[in-house]
Structures are given as C-alpha cells and as structure tokens.
Short mmCIF file of C-alpha atoms and ligand atoms in Angstrom, two decimals:
data_model
loop_
_atom_site.label_atom_id
_atom_site.label_comp_id
_atom_site.label_asym_id
_atom_site.label_seq_id
_atom_site.Cartn_x
_atom_site.Cartn_y
_atom_site.Cartn_z
CA MET A 1 16.69 -150.56 -74.71
CA PRO A 2 14.99 -152.38 -71.80
CA LEU A 3 11.94 -150.46 -70.60
CA GLN A 4 13.09 -150.39 -67.02
CA ASP A 5 16.36 -148.73 -68.05
CA ALA A 6 14.48 -146.16 -70.11
CA TYR A 7 12.23 -145.38 -67.16
CA GLU A 8 15.16 -145.04 -64.78
CA GLU A 9 16.89 -142.67 -67.16
CA LEU A 10 13.72 -140.59 -67.44
CA VAL A 11 13.44 -140.40 -63.64
CA ARG A 12 17.09 -139.41 -63.36
CA LEU A 13 16.60 -136.56 -65.84
CA ALA A 14 13.46 -135.38 -64.04
CA ARG A 15 15.29 -135.42 -60.69
CA GLU A 16 18.19 -133.39 -62.04
CA ARG A 17 15.75 -130.79 -63.23
CA SER A 18 14.03 -130.75 -59.84
CA LEU A 19 17.37 -130.34 -58.08
CA LEU A 20 18.06 -127.29 -60.22
CA SER A 21 14.67 -125.87 -59.38
CA SER A 22 15.20 -126.54 -55.66
CA CYS A 23 18.43 -124.52 -55.90
CA SER A 24 16.42 -121.66 -57.41
CA ALA A 25 13.80 -122.02 -54.68
CA LEU A 26 16.43 -121.73 -51.97
CA LEU A 27 17.99 -118.67 -53.60
CA SER A 28 14.54 -117.07 -53.90
CA TRP A 29 13.79 -117.82 -50.26
CA ASP A 30 17.07 -116.20 -49.28
CA GLU A 31 16.32 -113.19 -51.48
CA GLN A 32 13.10 -112.57 -49.57
CA THR A 33 14.35 -113.25 -46.05
CA LEU A 34 18.05 -112.62 -45.49
CA MET A 35 19.81 -111.27 -48.57
CA PRO A 36 21.24 -107.75 -48.24
CA SER A 37 19.69 -105.35 -50.75
CA GLY A 38 23.08 -104.98 -52.44
CA GLY A 39 22.78 -108.55 -53.68
CA VAL A 40 19.88 -107.90 -56.02
CA GLU A 41 21.79 -107.90 -59.31
CA LEU A 42 23.94 -110.90 -58.52
CA ARG A 43 20.86 -112.82 -57.43
CA ALA A 44 19.05 -111.98 -60.67
CA ASP A 45 22.04 -113.34 -62.61
CA GLN A 46 22.15 -116.50 -60.49
CA LEU A 47 18.44 -117.15 -60.90
CA GLY A 48 18.58 -116.35 -64.61
CA LEU A 49 21.37 -118.85 -65.15
CA LEU A 50 19.55 -121.57 -63.23
CA ALA A 51 16.28 -120.88 -65.11
CA GLY A 52 18.14 -121.28 -68.41
CA LEU A 53 19.75 -124.54 -67.29
CA GLU A 54 16.42 -125.83 -66.09
CA HIS A 55 14.72 -124.95 -69.37
CA ASP A 56 17.46 -126.74 -71.34
CA ARG A 57 17.06 -129.84 -69.18
CA ALA A 58 13.29 -129.79 -69.45
CA THR A 59 13.28 -129.56 -73.24
CA GLN A 60 16.13 -131.91 -74.16
CA PRO A 61 15.04 -134.22 -76.99
CA ARG A 62 16.16 -137.26 -75.00
CA ILE A 63 13.10 -136.81 -72.76
CA GLY A 64 10.84 -136.99 -75.81
CA GLU A 65 12.56 -140.18 -76.98
CA LEU A 66 12.26 -141.84 -73.59
CA LEU A 67 8.60 -140.86 -73.24
CA ALA A 68 7.84 -142.25 -76.71
CA LEU A 69 9.48 -145.55 -75.72
CA LEU A 70 7.55 -145.84 -72.51
CA GLU A 71 4.11 -144.66 -73.60
CA GLY A 72 1.81 -147.56 -74.37
CA SER A 73 4.29 -150.06 -72.87
CA ASP A 74 3.58 -152.66 -70.18
CA LEU A 75 5.29 -150.46 -67.64
CA VAL A 76 2.45 -147.96 -67.73
CA ASN A 77 -0.46 -150.41 -67.93
CA ASP A 78 -1.85 -149.42 -64.56
CA PRO A 79 -2.69 -145.72 -64.92
CA GLU A 80 -2.39 -145.18 -61.16
CA SER A 81 1.08 -146.70 -60.81
CA PRO A 82 3.95 -144.29 -60.13
CA ALA A 83 5.53 -145.08 -63.50
CA ALA A 84 2.32 -144.34 -65.42
CA VAL A 85 1.71 -141.15 -63.44
CA ASN A 86 5.25 -139.93 -64.02
CA VAL A 87 5.16 -140.70 -67.74
CA ARG A 88 1.76 -138.99 -68.13
CA GLU A 89 2.75 -135.85 -66.22
CA LEU A 90 6.26 -135.58 -67.65
CA ARG A 91 4.70 -135.76 -71.12
CA ARG A 92 2.33 -132.94 -70.22
CA GLN A 93 5.20 -130.80 -68.92
CA PHE A 94 7.41 -131.65 -71.90
CA GLU A 95 4.69 -130.69 -74.36
CA ARG A 96 4.13 -127.34 -72.64
CA LYS A 97 7.80 -126.51 -72.64
CA THR A 98 8.56 -127.62 -76.18
CA LYS A 99 5.48 -126.09 -77.81
CA LEU A 100 6.56 -122.59 -76.82
CA PRO A 101 9.10 -120.95 -79.13
CA LYS A 102 12.16 -119.81 -77.22
CA ALA A 103 11.75 -116.28 -78.61
CA LEU A 104 8.27 -116.04 -77.08
CA VAL A 105 9.46 -117.32 -73.69
CA GLU A 106 12.30 -114.79 -73.66
CA GLU A 107 10.04 -111.95 -74.78
CA LEU A 108 7.56 -112.78 -72.02
CA ALA A 109 10.34 -112.84 -69.41
CA ARG A 110 11.67 -109.49 -70.61
CA VAL A 111 8.29 -107.77 -70.87
CA THR A 112 6.97 -109.02 -67.53
CA SER A 113 10.18 -108.03 -65.79
CA SER A 114 9.86 -104.42 -67.03
CA ALA A 115 6.09 -104.47 -66.59
CA GLN A 116 6.46 -105.28 -62.89
CA HIS A 117 8.56 -102.15 -62.44
CA ALA A 118 6.00 -100.14 -64.42
CA TRP A 119 3.25 -101.62 -62.25
CA VAL A 120 5.03 -100.57 -59.03
CA GLU A 121 5.33 -97.03 -60.40
CA ALA A 122 1.75 -96.86 -61.67
CA ARG A 123 0.44 -98.17 -58.38
CA ARG A 124 2.42 -95.62 -56.44
CA ALA A 125 1.12 -92.85 -58.70
CA GLN A 126 -2.45 -94.28 -58.64
CA ASP A 127 -2.36 -94.04 -62.39
CA PHE A 128 -3.52 -96.98 -64.52
CA ALA A 129 -2.63 -95.18 -67.77
CA ARG A 130 1.07 -95.69 -67.02
CA PHE A 131 0.63 -99.43 -66.77
CA GLN A 132 -1.89 -99.90 -69.59
CA PRO A 133 0.60 -100.17 -72.52
CA TRP A 134 2.45 -102.90 -70.60
CA LEU A 135 -0.74 -104.77 -69.86
CA ASP A 136 -1.60 -104.56 -73.55
CA ARG A 137 1.70 -106.18 -74.51
CA ILE A 138 1.33 -108.88 -71.88
CA VAL A 139 -2.22 -109.76 -72.98
CA THR A 140 -1.02 -110.03 -76.59
CA LEU A 141 1.89 -112.29 -75.58
CA LYS A 142 -0.33 -114.46 -73.38
CA ARG A 143 -2.73 -114.91 -76.31
CA GLN A 144 0.21 -116.01 -78.44
CA GLU A 145 1.29 -118.39 -75.70
CA ALA A 146 -2.22 -119.87 -75.52
CA ALA A 147 -2.37 -120.22 -79.32
CA CYS A 148 0.92 -122.16 -79.32
CA LEU A 149 -0.21 -124.46 -76.52
CA ALA A 150 -3.74 -125.16 -77.73
CA PRO A 151 -4.51 -123.68 -81.15
CA GLY A 152 -8.12 -122.80 -81.77
CA GLN A 153 -9.22 -123.26 -78.14
CA ASP A 154 -10.49 -120.82 -75.55
CA PRO A 155 -7.19 -119.03 -74.76
CA TYR A 156 -7.93 -119.18 -71.04
CA ASP A 157 -7.80 -122.98 -70.82
CA PRO A 158 -4.14 -123.66 -71.66
CA LEU A 159 -3.07 -120.85 -69.32
CA LEU A 160 -5.24 -122.17 -66.49
CA ASP A 161 -3.89 -125.66 -67.19
CA GLU A 162 -0.44 -124.61 -66.04
CA TYR A 163 -1.74 -124.07 -62.50
CA GLU A 164 -4.75 -126.37 -62.38
CA PRO A 165 -4.25 -129.29 -64.77
CA GLY A 166 -7.43 -130.49 -66.38
CA ALA A 167 -9.60 -127.53 -65.35
CA SER A 168 -11.60 -125.61 -67.94
CA ALA A 169 -12.76 -122.01 -67.90
CA GLN A 170 -16.31 -122.97 -68.83
CA ASP A 171 -16.54 -125.42 -65.97
CA LEU A 172 -15.11 -122.92 -63.48
CA ALA A 173 -17.42 -120.18 -64.72
CA GLU A 174 -20.43 -122.34 -63.86
CA ARG A 175 -19.17 -123.29 -60.41
CA PHE A 176 -18.19 -119.71 -59.67
CA GLU A 177 -21.57 -118.38 -60.78
CA ASP A 178 -23.27 -120.74 -58.31
CA LEU A 179 -21.01 -119.35 -55.64
CA ARG A 180 -21.69 -115.72 -56.52
CA ARG A 181 -25.45 -116.29 -56.39
CA GLU A 182 -25.07 -117.48 -52.80
CA LEU A 183 -22.37 -115.18 -51.52
CA VAL A 184 -23.70 -111.79 -52.57
CA PRO A 185 -26.95 -112.11 -50.56
CA LEU A 186 -25.06 -113.67 -47.62
CA VAL A 187 -22.69 -110.70 -47.48
CA ASP A 188 -25.67 -108.33 -47.69
CA ALA A 189 -27.37 -110.08 -44.80
CA ILE A 190 -24.19 -109.97 -42.68
CA ARG A 191 -23.83 -106.29 -43.44
CA GLY A 192 -27.36 -105.60 -42.27
CA ALA A 193 -27.09 -107.73 -39.11
CA THR A 194 -27.52 -105.97 -35.78
CA ARG A 195 -25.10 -108.30 -34.06
CA GLN A 196 -21.54 -107.27 -35.01
CA PRO A 197 -18.08 -108.21 -33.65
CA ASP A 198 -15.61 -105.90 -31.97
CA PRO A 199 -12.49 -106.17 -34.15
CA THR A 200 -10.56 -103.67 -32.01
CA ILE A 201 -9.71 -106.44 -29.54
CA LEU A 202 -7.30 -107.82 -32.14
CA ALA A 203 -5.69 -104.40 -32.64
CA ARG A 204 -4.30 -103.98 -29.13
CA SER A 205 -0.65 -104.39 -28.21
CA PHE A 206 0.68 -107.89 -29.01
CA PRO A 207 4.46 -108.06 -28.51
CA VAL A 208 6.07 -109.58 -31.58
CA ASP A 209 8.27 -112.09 -29.73
CA ARG A 210 5.17 -113.55 -28.11
CA GLN A 211 3.32 -113.68 -31.42
CA ARG A 212 6.25 -115.67 -32.76
CA LEU A 213 6.16 -117.99 -29.77
CA LEU A 214 2.43 -118.66 -30.15
CA GLY A 215 2.77 -119.18 -33.90
CA GLU A 216 5.55 -121.73 -33.43
CA LEU A 217 3.63 -123.54 -30.70
CA MET A 218 0.60 -123.85 -32.96
CA ALA A 219 2.63 -124.87 -36.00
CA SER A 220 4.29 -127.68 -34.02
CA ALA A 221 1.02 -128.79 -32.46
CA LEU A 222 -0.58 -129.05 -35.91
CA GLY A 223 2.23 -131.31 -37.05
CA PHE A 224 4.68 -129.02 -38.81
CA ASP A 225 8.10 -130.62 -38.27
CA PHE A 226 10.69 -128.00 -37.32
CA GLN A 227 13.46 -130.56 -37.81
CA LYS A 228 12.50 -130.42 -41.45
CA GLY A 229 11.41 -126.84 -41.78
CA ARG A 230 11.73 -123.25 -40.59
CA LEU A 231 9.57 -120.24 -39.94
CA ASP A 232 11.09 -116.84 -40.77
CA THR A 233 9.97 -113.32 -41.53
CA SER A 234 9.43 -111.72 -44.95
CA ALA A 235 7.50 -108.79 -46.42
CA HIS A 236 5.09 -111.14 -48.20
CA PRO A 237 4.39 -114.43 -46.42
CA PHE A 238 4.96 -117.62 -48.38
CA CYS A 239 5.82 -121.31 -48.14
CA THR A 240 8.42 -122.95 -50.30
CA GLY A 241 9.24 -126.64 -50.31
CA ILE A 242 12.95 -126.89 -51.04
CA GLY A 243 12.78 -130.69 -51.06
CA PRO A 244 12.55 -133.65 -48.67
CA GLY A 245 13.51 -132.54 -45.20
CA ASP A 246 13.50 -128.82 -45.94
CA CYS A 247 10.37 -126.69 -46.08
CA ARG A 248 10.48 -122.93 -45.44
CA LEU A 249 7.59 -120.84 -44.15
CA THR A 250 7.52 -117.11 -43.65
CA THR A 251 5.17 -114.66 -42.01
CA ARG A 252 5.13 -111.01 -41.02
CA TYR A 253 4.41 -109.50 -37.63
CA ASN A 254 2.56 -106.36 -36.70
CA GLU A 255 2.51 -105.47 -33.01
CA GLN A 256 -0.95 -103.90 -33.36
CA ASP A 257 -2.52 -106.80 -35.21
CA LEU A 258 -2.63 -110.32 -33.82
CA SER A 259 -4.61 -111.87 -36.66
CA GLU A 260 -2.19 -111.04 -39.47
CA SER A 261 0.68 -113.20 -38.20
CA LEU A 262 -1.49 -115.83 -36.59
CA PHE A 263 -3.69 -116.67 -39.55
CA GLY A 264 -0.78 -116.06 -41.88
CA ILE A 265 1.14 -118.76 -40.02
CA LEU A 266 -1.80 -121.18 -39.95
CA HIS A 267 -2.19 -120.64 -43.70
CA GLU A 268 1.47 -121.28 -44.49
CA VAL A 269 1.55 -124.24 -42.09
CA GLY A 270 -1.21 -125.79 -44.20
CA HIS A 271 0.98 -125.43 -47.28
CA GLY A 272 3.95 -126.72 -45.28
CA LEU A 273 2.13 -129.83 -44.05
CA TYR A 274 1.35 -130.70 -47.66
CA GLU A 275 5.01 -130.27 -48.66
CA GLN A 276 6.17 -132.31 -45.67
CA GLY A 277 3.63 -135.00 -46.50
CA LEU A 278 4.86 -135.64 -50.06
CA GLU A 279 6.65 -138.97 -50.47
CA PRO A 280 10.43 -138.40 -50.24
CA GLU A 281 11.14 -141.50 -52.33
CA HIS A 282 9.34 -139.86 -55.24
CA PHE A 283 11.18 -136.55 -54.92
CA GLY A 284 11.88 -134.95 -58.24
CA THR A 285 9.10 -136.73 -60.09
CA PRO A 286 5.40 -135.86 -60.41
CA MET A 287 4.47 -138.68 -58.00
CA GLY A 288 6.30 -136.72 -55.32
CA GLU A 289 5.00 -133.28 -56.28
CA ALA A 290 1.92 -131.23 -55.46
CA VAL A 291 -0.63 -131.70 -58.21
CA SER A 292 -1.92 -128.14 -58.55
CA LEU A 293 -2.05 -124.70 -56.99
CA GLY A 294 -5.73 -125.19 -56.16
CA ILE A 295 -5.02 -128.37 -54.20
CA HIS A 296 -2.07 -126.68 -52.50
CA GLU A 297 -4.31 -123.79 -51.53
CA SER A 298 -6.95 -126.19 -50.25
CA GLN A 299 -4.49 -127.37 -47.63
CA SER A 300 -3.65 -123.86 -46.45
CA ARG A 301 -7.31 -122.78 -46.35
CA LEU A 302 -8.38 -125.91 -44.56
CA TRP A 303 -6.01 -125.28 -41.65
CA GLU A 304 -6.41 -121.51 -41.68
CA ASN A 305 -10.20 -121.31 -42.01
CA ALA A 306 -11.98 -124.61 -41.45
CA VAL A 307 -9.79 -125.51 -38.45
CA GLY A 308 -8.11 -122.27 -37.40
CA ARG A 309 -11.19 -120.03 -37.35
CA GLY A 310 -13.38 -122.69 -35.78
CA ARG A 311 -14.74 -122.86 -32.27
CA ALA A 312 -13.24 -126.29 -31.53
CA PHE A 313 -9.70 -125.13 -32.26
CA TRP A 314 -10.00 -122.08 -30.02
CA LYS A 315 -11.59 -123.99 -27.21
CA TYR A 316 -8.14 -125.46 -26.73
CA TRP A 317 -6.00 -122.54 -27.86
CA TYR A 318 -7.77 -119.52 -26.44
CA PRO A 319 -6.85 -120.05 -22.76
CA GLN A 320 -3.20 -120.36 -23.80
CA THR A 321 -3.44 -117.31 -26.05
CA GLN A 322 -4.99 -115.35 -23.19
CA ARG A 323 -2.13 -116.39 -20.90
CA ILE A 324 0.43 -115.23 -23.46
CA PHE A 325 -1.32 -111.88 -24.05
CA ARG A 326 -2.80 -111.30 -20.61
CA GLU A 327 -2.93 -107.52 -20.89
CA ALA A 328 -4.62 -107.42 -24.27
CA LEU A 329 -6.98 -110.38 -23.93
CA GLY A 330 -7.33 -110.99 -20.18
CA GLU A 331 -10.85 -109.56 -20.09
CA VAL A 332 -11.97 -110.71 -23.55
CA SER A 333 -14.42 -113.62 -23.57
CA PRO A 334 -13.85 -116.63 -25.85
CA ASP A 335 -17.03 -115.78 -27.76
CA ALA A 336 -15.97 -112.18 -28.36
CA PHE A 337 -12.55 -113.38 -29.56
CA HIS A 338 -14.05 -116.00 -31.85
CA PHE A 339 -16.47 -113.46 -33.33
CA ALA A 340 -13.66 -110.93 -33.89
CA ILE A 341 -11.46 -113.39 -35.79
CA ASN A 342 -14.46 -114.13 -38.00
CA GLN A 343 -15.45 -110.60 -38.83
CA VAL A 344 -16.92 -110.23 -42.33
CA GLU A 345 -16.68 -106.88 -43.96
CA PRO A 346 -16.63 -106.05 -47.68
CA SER A 347 -13.44 -104.24 -48.54
CA LEU A 348 -11.55 -103.18 -51.63
CA ILE A 349 -8.31 -105.09 -51.06
CA ARG A 350 -8.17 -108.81 -51.77
CA VAL A 351 -5.31 -109.72 -49.46
CA GLN A 352 -7.12 -108.21 -46.48
CA ALA A 353 -10.43 -109.87 -47.24
CA ASP A 354 -12.23 -112.25 -44.88
CA GLU A 355 -13.22 -115.82 -45.63
CA VAL A 356 -16.62 -114.91 -47.11
CA THR A 357 -15.89 -111.89 -49.29
CA TYR A 358 -12.50 -113.22 -50.44
CA ASN A 359 -14.10 -115.32 -53.13
CA LEU A 360 -15.98 -112.35 -54.56
CA HIS A 361 -12.64 -110.62 -55.14
CA ILE A 362 -11.49 -113.68 -57.07
CA LEU A 363 -14.66 -114.00 -59.15
CA VAL A 364 -14.26 -110.42 -60.32
CA ARG A 365 -10.67 -111.07 -61.42
CA PHE A 366 -11.57 -114.34 -63.12
CA ASP A 367 -14.28 -112.70 -65.26
CA LEU A 368 -12.09 -109.73 -66.16
CA GLU A 369 -9.00 -111.69 -67.12
CA ARG A 370 -11.07 -114.01 -69.28
CA ALA A 371 -12.60 -110.98 -71.02
CA LEU A 372 -9.16 -109.43 -71.55
CA LEU A 373 -7.84 -112.61 -73.15
CA SER A 374 -10.86 -113.18 -75.36
CA GLY A 375 -10.77 -109.57 -76.52
CA ASP A 376 -14.22 -108.76 -75.10
CA LEU A 377 -12.61 -106.22 -72.81
CA LYS A 378 -10.03 -103.69 -73.97
CA THR A 379 -7.24 -102.98 -71.50
CA SER A 380 -8.17 -99.29 -71.59
CA ASP A 381 -11.63 -100.21 -70.27
CA LEU A 382 -10.30 -102.31 -67.40
CA PRO A 383 -10.56 -99.72 -64.58
CA GLY A 384 -14.19 -98.95 -65.40
CA ALA A 385 -15.12 -102.62 -65.67
CA TRP A 386 -13.29 -103.33 -62.40
CA ASN A 387 -15.11 -100.60 -60.54
CA ASP A 388 -18.50 -101.68 -61.91
CA SER A 389 -17.87 -105.26 -60.78
CA TYR A 390 -16.89 -104.17 -57.27
CA ARG A 391 -20.00 -102.02 -57.01
CA ARG A 392 -22.17 -104.91 -58.14
CA ASP A 393 -20.61 -107.73 -56.06
CA LEU A 394 -19.20 -105.99 -53.00
CA GLY A 395 -21.21 -102.79 -52.89
CA LEU A 396 -18.07 -100.64 -52.90
CA ALA A 397 -16.11 -98.73 -55.50
CA PRO A 398 -12.40 -97.89 -55.33
CA ALA A 399 -11.45 -94.23 -55.04
CA ASN A 400 -8.42 -94.80 -57.29
CA ASP A 401 -6.78 -97.52 -59.39
CA SER A 402 -4.27 -98.46 -56.68
CA GLU A 403 -7.07 -99.79 -54.54
CA GLY A 404 -8.74 -101.04 -57.72
CA CYS A 405 -7.29 -102.87 -60.70
CA LEU A 406 -3.66 -102.03 -59.85
CA GLN A 407 -3.63 -103.76 -56.45
CA ASP A 408 -2.27 -107.18 -57.46
CA ILE A 409 1.08 -108.06 -58.97
CA HIS A 410 -0.25 -111.07 -60.92
CA TRP A 411 -1.10 -109.56 -64.32
CA SER A 412 2.11 -107.57 -64.48
CA ALA A 413 3.97 -110.84 -63.93
CA GLY A 414 2.01 -112.52 -66.74
CA LEU A 415 0.11 -114.76 -64.32
CA PHE A 416 -3.20 -115.18 -66.16
CA GLY A 417 -5.26 -118.14 -65.00
CA TYR A 418 -3.73 -118.06 -61.53
CA PHE A 419 -6.43 -116.22 -59.56
CA PRO A 420 -9.14 -118.91 -59.75
CA THR A 421 -6.89 -121.37 -57.92
CA TYR A 422 -7.47 -119.38 -54.71
CA THR A 423 -11.21 -119.95 -54.85
CA LEU A 424 -10.76 -123.51 -56.01
CA GLY A 425 -8.66 -123.96 -52.87
CA ASN A 426 -11.58 -122.74 -50.76
CA LEU A 427 -14.05 -125.03 -52.54
CA TYR A 428 -11.80 -128.07 -52.19
CA ALA A 429 -10.99 -127.26 -48.56
CA ALA A 430 -14.64 -127.09 -47.54
CA GLN A 431 -15.44 -130.31 -49.38
CA LEU A 432 -12.48 -132.13 -47.81
CA PHE A 433 -13.23 -130.86 -44.32
CA ALA A 434 -16.89 -131.87 -44.59
CA LYS A 435 -15.82 -135.36 -45.67
CA ALA A 436 -13.25 -135.61 -42.88
CA ASN A 437 -15.94 -134.69 -40.35
CA GLU A 438 -18.22 -137.33 -41.77
CA THR A 439 -15.51 -140.01 -41.75
CA LEU A 440 -13.59 -139.27 -38.56
CA VAL A 441 -15.93 -139.82 -35.64
CA ASN A 442 -15.88 -136.97 -33.10
CA LEU A 443 -13.33 -134.96 -35.03
CA GLU A 444 -14.56 -131.67 -33.54
CA GLU A 445 -14.32 -133.18 -30.08
CA THR A 446 -10.65 -134.08 -30.53
CA LEU A 447 -9.91 -130.64 -31.99
CA THR A 448 -11.20 -129.10 -28.76
CA GLN A 449 -8.48 -131.10 -27.00
CA GLY A 450 -5.81 -129.66 -29.28
CA ASP A 451 -5.44 -132.93 -31.15
CA SER A 452 -5.51 -132.73 -34.94
CA LYS A 453 -3.43 -135.84 -35.64
CA ARG A 454 -6.32 -137.81 -37.09
CA LEU A 455 -7.21 -135.02 -39.48
CA LEU A 456 -3.60 -134.73 -40.62
CA ALA A 457 -3.32 -138.49 -41.07
CA TRP A 458 -6.47 -138.45 -43.21
CA LEU A 459 -5.12 -135.63 -45.38
CA ARG A 460 -1.76 -137.37 -45.67
CA GLU A 461 -3.47 -140.47 -47.00
CA LYS A 462 -6.07 -138.82 -49.22
CA ILE A 463 -4.08 -135.87 -50.57
CA HIS A 464 -0.42 -135.49 -49.62
CA ARG A 465 0.88 -138.96 -50.43
CA GLN A 466 -1.04 -139.02 -53.70
CA GLY A 467 1.34 -136.46 -55.22
CA SER A 468 0.20 -135.96 -58.81
CA ARG A 469 -1.35 -139.42 -59.14
CA PHE A 470 -4.76 -137.94 -60.02
CA LEU A 471 -5.73 -134.69 -61.67
CA PRO A 472 -7.33 -132.29 -59.17
CA ASN A 473 -10.95 -133.12 -59.99
CA ASP A 474 -10.28 -136.84 -59.75
CA LEU A 475 -8.28 -136.43 -56.56
CA ILE A 476 -11.17 -134.61 -54.87
CA GLU A 477 -13.60 -137.18 -56.15
CA ALA A 478 -11.44 -140.04 -54.87
CA ALA A 479 -11.13 -138.35 -51.46
CA THR A 480 -14.72 -137.20 -50.99
CA GLY A 481 -16.86 -139.30 -53.33
CA ALA A 482 -17.98 -136.27 -55.37
CA LEU A 483 -16.53 -134.01 -58.03
CA PRO A 484 -15.65 -130.54 -56.73
CA HIS A 485 -18.70 -128.34 -56.28
CA SER A 486 -19.64 -125.23 -54.37
CA GLY A 487 -22.19 -126.90 -52.05
CA PRO A 488 -19.97 -127.68 -49.03
CA LEU A 489 -18.39 -124.20 -48.97
CA VAL A 490 -21.75 -122.43 -49.26
CA GLN A 491 -23.25 -124.66 -46.60
CA SER A 492 -20.40 -124.20 -44.13
CA LEU A 493 -20.35 -120.41 -44.60
CA ARG A 494 -24.12 -120.13 -44.26
CA GLN A 495 -24.17 -122.16 -41.10
CA LYS A 496 -21.18 -120.55 -39.44
CA TYR A 497 -22.05 -116.94 -40.23
CA GLY A 498 -25.76 -117.51 -39.75
CA GLU A 499 -25.01 -118.44 -36.13
CA LEU A 500 -22.38 -115.77 -35.53
CA TYR A 501 -24.37 -112.86 -36.95
CA ASP A 502 -27.73 -114.27 -35.94
CA ILE A 503 -29.17 -114.00 -39.46
ZN1 ZN B 601 -1.67 -119.88 -49.99
#
C-alpha cells in the first residue's frame, strides 16, 4: 500500500472520530445551556451511544496497522511535519485507548457516575464519610488504570499524561515547590499591608443586560469572532470548541457582582481565541488540536489576568465601563477600580480565589492526590490532611468538609492529574506574556489604546497554529526560549502586588 494512501486513510479515520466527538460536544453544550430538565435521561443515552461509537473508532485495529506502516517511513522523516506529528500523537492516543481493558473503562464510568451523585449528597450534608467509600473505589481503579498504562511507574505520571503530555510528577513537584516558597510569604505580606482595596465597589448594582453588553464588546475587541462563535449563559462557565467555525463560550451573571461575569468572560474568551486560532485544514487531527489542558489554560489566564487585570487594559476600558454603569462607578476612580479587581485575600474556595492564592489551592490538591495514589495517604485521612495543608499554606482552616475536601467535583469524576494543569496554565501564561512584552515593542502602550491585535497575532503564530506539533514543554521553549519555570509568574506577581499593596 502506498504510504500516502495509508496516511490519508489514517487521517480520514481520525477525522471521523473527531466528528463524533464534536457531536458529543454540541450535545453537552446544549445540556448545560438550553436543554429542558426533562431531557436528562435521553441525553445520557445519546451521549453514551456516541461515547461507545467513538471508543470503537479509536481502538479499531486498522489504526494500529496504518500506524505501523507509517512509523519509520520517509513520510515522517521531519518530526515537525504535520504527518509526523499526527502519526506520533495518534500512536500515543491509540496506545492509551488500547492498553485499557474494556471492563476497567466501563467500571470506571459506572463508579464515577454514581460517585458524582454521592459527592453531591455528601457535600450537601457536609459529611465526607458518605463519600469516602466511593473515593476509595475510585483511587483503586485509577491505580489499576495507571498500572495498565505504565506498569511499574509512578502512578501519577500516566494519569497526568492524559491532560499534559510529557509532564512528570517529579518535575512538577519541583516547580511547584519553588512557587510555594515564593507565594506563601507574598500572601502573608499582602495580608499585613496597611493599604487595602475596597471590594464593595464591585458589589453594587450592575444590571445584567449591561454586563452582557460590556462582555460582548470586550470579547469582540479582543478578537473573538462572533460569526464563528457564541456567548451564552450556564451554571458553570466553560468554552467548548465544536469545530472550525463554531466555538461556544458561556458565563454566568450576578447583578451584585461585576467581576464574576467580566473576568469569567475574559477567561473563556482566552480559551475561545485558542480554539478559533487552530488551523481549520487540520481539523480532526492532532495538528489541528490543542496540545494540552495546561496550554489551553495558559491562553485563558493570559487574557484574564496578564491582560484583563492590568492597568493598560483598563486605561482604555474603564471610561467605557464607567459610562455603562454610571450609577455604580461614576464616582469610582480608575485606581480604586483597578485595585478592587486585583484584591488578594486567602479564602477556602478554589473557584473564588484570586490570581495569587489560586495556585496555593492547586498545590494542596496536587500533593494530596499524589499521596492518595501512591498509598501514602489513606482516603479516611484526607479531611485532616486537607485542613492541615490549608492552615499551613493559606492560614485558614475549613469549618466543614464542604468548604474543604468536598468542594471540587474532580475526584468524584475520576479526574486525577487534572488539577496541576491550572497552575501550569498560570506559569505558561506569565512566561508567554513576558516574552511577548520583550518581543513586541510598546505592547503595553497599544493595550492602553484598546488594541491587542499584535498580541493575538503573536499567540496565533507561537501557540494556536502549532496545534499539537510540540509537546507542551517544547512548545513553551520554542515560543519563549526557555523551558517552563516559575520565575516569570513569581516576578510578575511580586512586582504587580508589591506596587498595589505598597509592600
Ligand atoms: Zn479555563
């Protein structure tokens, strides 16, 4: 069989699988935005059927045959060519899928589905003991999964690899420890500062239709293409790329809180710009797909935090925001507004955390989930270990398990190895933004004029259009000249909050 024919067949099979998964994505989007509650059971059946079809496609032996033909051939000589990238990544995906026994995959799906219900109940009752037997089963199954994927290795690595290809727990642990050493004293200093913001100015009355208007104006100005995307409302904000020409964002509005929708939108716009920047011609193959959750998150954090909480951005946007919310913000100075949107305050709940303390929430989870998987921590000891970590790193202890180790859905859904990608996103974002500032002359200056086109063009070239050409570490190195490290994030936080809090 001619190599080119084999490659084209492989691409066709990959695209069919991606089309199935884009159908699932659209149904999931609908489930969270528009579907009447009566549709729950039908939707579960629809999604279940599609997941089964997708799994069958992904594991068909023909893919293994085609990969074997193509690997080592002339077609993949250049490791950065689309063909080589697709063969490499499709092999990685194929191995993952085929190494897992079907019985284990089904058991995990069943257990995590029930466990999520148990988690909702336990959280409502503030009672970890109700959830603990489920967590026990999930940890056991995840260990089995890890043993199938990479026998004899640190069980965390193959699980992490699903979200952040090529990353290792040991490597992350070192980078995260550097970060903790810097962040804990910074948070302490901020806490002790005499200068403090007035967050109540963001808790006045902000009519929802005007919040929507401002959010859409900003999204368009940053380059989100509404001809190829939408912004809707859901209980939990998210972004889902359905495929070329169709990217869906959601947010939620609270009349008494401007920052929730605003920064939620900027965050999801960052994800959306990445999706809209992938090469349509490579749709359905790794060359046209986001490389990792960490890189995806770097795009959302870059626009939300590095740009969206910066002075330059608000120099342009604050006068307009004031005009839209004249009653609430008419008398509020730009400095007071900027300080309020950058308030740092240790809290117990991750999803409400600010830019500085957020990472501490993640480091706690990373350590604990590693210890659970290795067996160093028994599930029955989790609440105590959680509370000790919060006391040590954030200086606070939860009053109950619902504001402690029961707050996140991830573990009940079997998502071990997922949390660190949030902090990786922050590290990558800071490193990319520092490099962009170095490369693009007067970037801050143009941001004050409401022009972020050059920044977007740079990200398109360095990140979006690269798809999965490089593994995350190599992608960051290619874009910034250095492997990912915590330096740029620490430096930017120190400088920004040092000025704001006068510490
Ligand atoms: Zn995100």
